[in-house]
Coordinates of C-alpha atoms and ligand atoms in Angstrom, one line a residue:
M1 CA 68.9 -55.7 -8.3
E2 CA 72.8 -55.2 -9.7
A3 CA 74.4 -58.6 -11.2
V4 CA 77.2 -59.9 -9.8
R5 CA 79.8 -62.3 -11.3
G6 CA 82.6 -64.5 -9.4
I7 CA 81.5 -64.2 -6.3
D8 CA 82.8 -65.6 -3.1
F9 CA 80.1 -68.3 -2.2
Q10 CA 81.7 -69.8 0.6
S11 CA 81.8 -66.4 2.3
L12 CA 78.4 -65.2 0.9
K13 CA 76.4 -68.3 1.6
T14 CA 73.4 -68.0 4.1
T15 CA 70.3 -69.4 5.3
G16 CA 67.1 -69.8 2.9
V17 CA 65.0 -67.5 5.5
K18 CA 67.8 -64.7 5.3
V19 CA 67.4 -64.5 1.2
N20 CA 63.8 -64.9 1.6
Y21 CA 63.5 -61.6 3.8
L22 CA 65.4 -59.9 1.8
Y23 CA 63.1 -59.6 -1.3
V24 CA 60.4 -59.3 1.6
C25 CA 61.8 -56.3 3.8
E26 CA 65.5 -55.6 4.1
R27 CA 64.6 -53.9 7.8
K28 CA 63.1 -57.4 8.6
L29 CA 66.0 -59.3 7.5
W30 CA 68.5 -57.1 9.5
L31 CA 66.2 -57.3 12.9
F32 CA 65.6 -61.2 12.3
D33 CA 69.8 -61.4 11.9
R34 CA 70.5 -59.1 15.3
G35 CA 68.4 -61.9 16.9
I36 CA 65.1 -60.5 17.2
Q37 CA 63.1 -63.2 16.1
M38 CA 59.4 -62.3 16.9
E39 CA 58.3 -64.1 13.6
S40 CA 58.5 -67.5 15.1
K41 CA 54.9 -66.3 17.2
S42 CA 53.3 -65.4 14.4
D43 CA 50.4 -67.2 13.4
K44 CA 50.7 -67.0 9.8
V45 CA 54.3 -69.1 10.2
L46 CA 52.4 -71.5 12.1
M47 CA 49.9 -71.5 9.6
G48 CA 52.6 -71.8 7.1
K49 CA 54.3 -74.9 8.9
L50 CA 51.4 -77.0 9.6
T51 CA 50.7 -76.6 5.7
G52 CA 53.9 -77.7 4.7
E53 CA 53.9 -80.7 7.9
N54 CA 50.5 -82.1 6.9
S55 CA 49.7 -81.1 3.3
Y56 CA 52.3 -84.1 1.7
P57 CA 52.0 -86.7 4.2
R58 CA 52.6 -89.6 1.8
E59 CA 55.9 -87.9 0.6
E60 CA 58.8 -90.1 1.1
K61 CA 61.7 -88.1 1.1
R62 CA 61.2 -84.7 2.9
E63 CA 62.8 -81.4 4.7
V64 CA 66.5 -82.1 3.7
L65 CA 68.7 -79.6 6.1
I66 CA 71.6 -79.1 4.0
D67 CA 74.9 -77.3 5.9
N68 CA 72.4 -76.1 8.8
L69 CA 71.6 -73.3 5.7
I70 CA 69.1 -74.3 3.5
N71 CA 65.8 -76.8 4.7
I72 CA 64.2 -78.1 1.5
D73 CA 60.7 -79.4 1.9
I74 CA 60.4 -81.8 -0.3
V75 CA 63.2 -83.3 -2.6
G76 CA 62.4 -85.4 -5.1
D77 CA 64.4 -87.3 -7.5
D78 CA 64.3 -84.7 -10.5
E79 CA 63.0 -81.6 -8.6
I80 CA 62.8 -79.8 -5.3
R81 CA 59.6 -78.8 -3.9
E82 CA 58.8 -75.6 -1.6
V83 CA 55.3 -75.9 0.1
K84 CA 54.0 -72.3 1.1
Y85 CA 51.0 -70.6 3.0
S86 CA 49.6 -68.2 0.6
N87 CA 51.7 -66.5 -2.3
R88 CA 51.6 -63.2 -0.9
M89 CA 55.2 -63.0 -0.8
H90 CA 55.7 -64.9 -4.3
H91 CA 59.0 -62.6 -5.4
A92 CA 60.1 -64.0 -2.3
D93 CA 59.4 -67.4 -2.2
R94 CA 60.9 -67.8 -5.6
I95 CA 64.3 -66.5 -4.7
Q96 CA 64.4 -68.4 -1.9
L97 CA 63.9 -71.6 -4.4
L98 CA 65.9 -70.2 -6.7
Y99 CA 68.7 -70.1 -3.9
Y100 CA 68.3 -73.6 -3.1
L101 CA 68.7 -74.6 -6.7
Y102 CA 72.1 -72.5 -6.8
Y103 CA 73.4 -74.1 -3.7
L104 CA 72.2 -77.7 -5.2
K105 CA 74.2 -76.7 -8.2
R106 CA 77.0 -75.8 -6.3
L107 CA 77.3 -79.0 -4.7
G108 CA 76.7 -80.6 -8.7
I109 CA 73.0 -81.5 -8.0
E110 CA 70.7 -79.8 -10.6
K111 CA 67.4 -80.0 -10.3
R112 CA 64.3 -78.0 -11.0
G113 CA 62.3 -75.9 -8.5
V114 CA 58.6 -76.4 -7.8
I115 CA 56.5 -74.3 -5.1
N116 CA 53.1 -75.8 -4.1
Y117 CA 50.5 -73.5 -2.1
P118 CA 47.9 -76.3 -1.4
K119 CA 45.6 -73.5 -0.2
I120 CA 45.1 -72.0 -3.4
R121 CA 45.4 -75.3 -5.6
K122 CA 48.4 -73.8 -7.2
R123 CA 51.9 -74.9 -8.1
E124 CA 54.5 -73.0 -10.0
E125 CA 57.8 -74.2 -11.7
V126 CA 61.3 -72.6 -10.6
L127 CA 64.6 -72.8 -13.1
L128 CA 67.6 -71.6 -12.3
T129 CA 68.2 -69.6 -15.6
A130 CA 71.7 -68.0 -16.2
D131 CA 69.7 -64.5 -15.6
A132 CA 68.1 -66.3 -12.3
E133 CA 72.1 -67.3 -11.0
K134 CA 73.3 -63.8 -11.9
E135 CA 69.9 -63.1 -9.5
V136 CA 70.8 -65.2 -6.5
E137 CA 74.4 -63.7 -6.8
A138 CA 73.5 -60.5 -6.8
A139 CA 70.8 -61.1 -3.7
L140 CA 73.6 -63.0 -1.3
V141 CA 75.8 -59.6 -2.4
R142 CA 73.3 -57.5 -1.3
V143 CA 72.2 -59.8 2.3
Q144 CA 75.9 -59.4 3.5
D145 CA 75.7 -55.4 2.5
I146 CA 72.8 -55.2 5.1
L147 CA 73.9 -57.1 7.7
Q148 CA 77.4 -55.4 7.8
M149 CA 75.2 -52.3 8.5
D150 CA 75.3 -50.5 11.9
K151 CA 72.0 -49.5 12.0
P152 CA 68.7 -51.0 10.9
P153 CA 68.0 -50.1 7.0
Q154 CA 65.5 -47.2 6.7
L155 CA 61.8 -47.5 7.7
Q156 CA 59.8 -47.9 4.2
R157 CA 56.4 -48.5 4.6
K158 CA 55.3 -51.6 2.8
P159 CA 51.9 -52.8 2.3
Y160 CA 52.2 -55.8 4.3
C161 CA 53.7 -54.0 7.3
A162 CA 50.4 -54.4 10.0
K163 CA 50.7 -58.1 8.8
C164 CA 54.0 -58.0 9.8
A165 CA 55.9 -59.5 12.9
Y166 CA 57.7 -56.5 13.6
Y167 CA 54.8 -54.1 13.2
E168 CA 55.0 -53.0 16.5
F169 CA 59.0 -52.7 17.1
C170 CA 59.0 -50.5 13.9
W171 CA 55.7 -48.5 14.0
G172 CA 54.2 -49.0 17.7
Ligands
SF4_201 S1 57.0 -53.6 9.9 FE1 57.2 -53.2 7.7 S2 59.0 -52.2 7.5 FE2 59.1 -53.1 9.3 S3 60.2 -55.0 9.1 FE3 58.2 -55.2 8.9 S4 57.8 -55.4 6.9 FE4 59.9 -54.5 7.5

């Protein structure tokens, strides 16, 4: 993805889930944005919610929603954490967390990120490096480009289409 400098963050800022979907599938991002939210019925998403809600019951500061756009699972003193059901969409989980770190930095808050995959007992640290900041900015520009399209991006089969909530919509 091409790097973009000096973006207009106020006009480009968006939800964490849209940044996540950009890396999952651009077509899915477009469909979701148009209000076709079949994903809410997905067992996987439900499982993800259950995993997030039950894995860290003693955590004091949890689920912080900022500007109605980013919803951070757990906020600690030095780090923010996201809890994910599986690492199948690791690249999407990573850009979403980088976006959160970027968003917080814009608010004057600097932290490191951690992704927890409790089901496979894995923990990954994610840092907002200069290159990562450029990647986030490029992602935000790309999200806007896709959402401005009149039609959904062309069908392109992904290895995980069969498990996607939009499968019937795309391939049925
Ligand atoms: S079924 Fe495949 S092409 Fe359609 S939205 Fe899902 S991942 Fe994208």
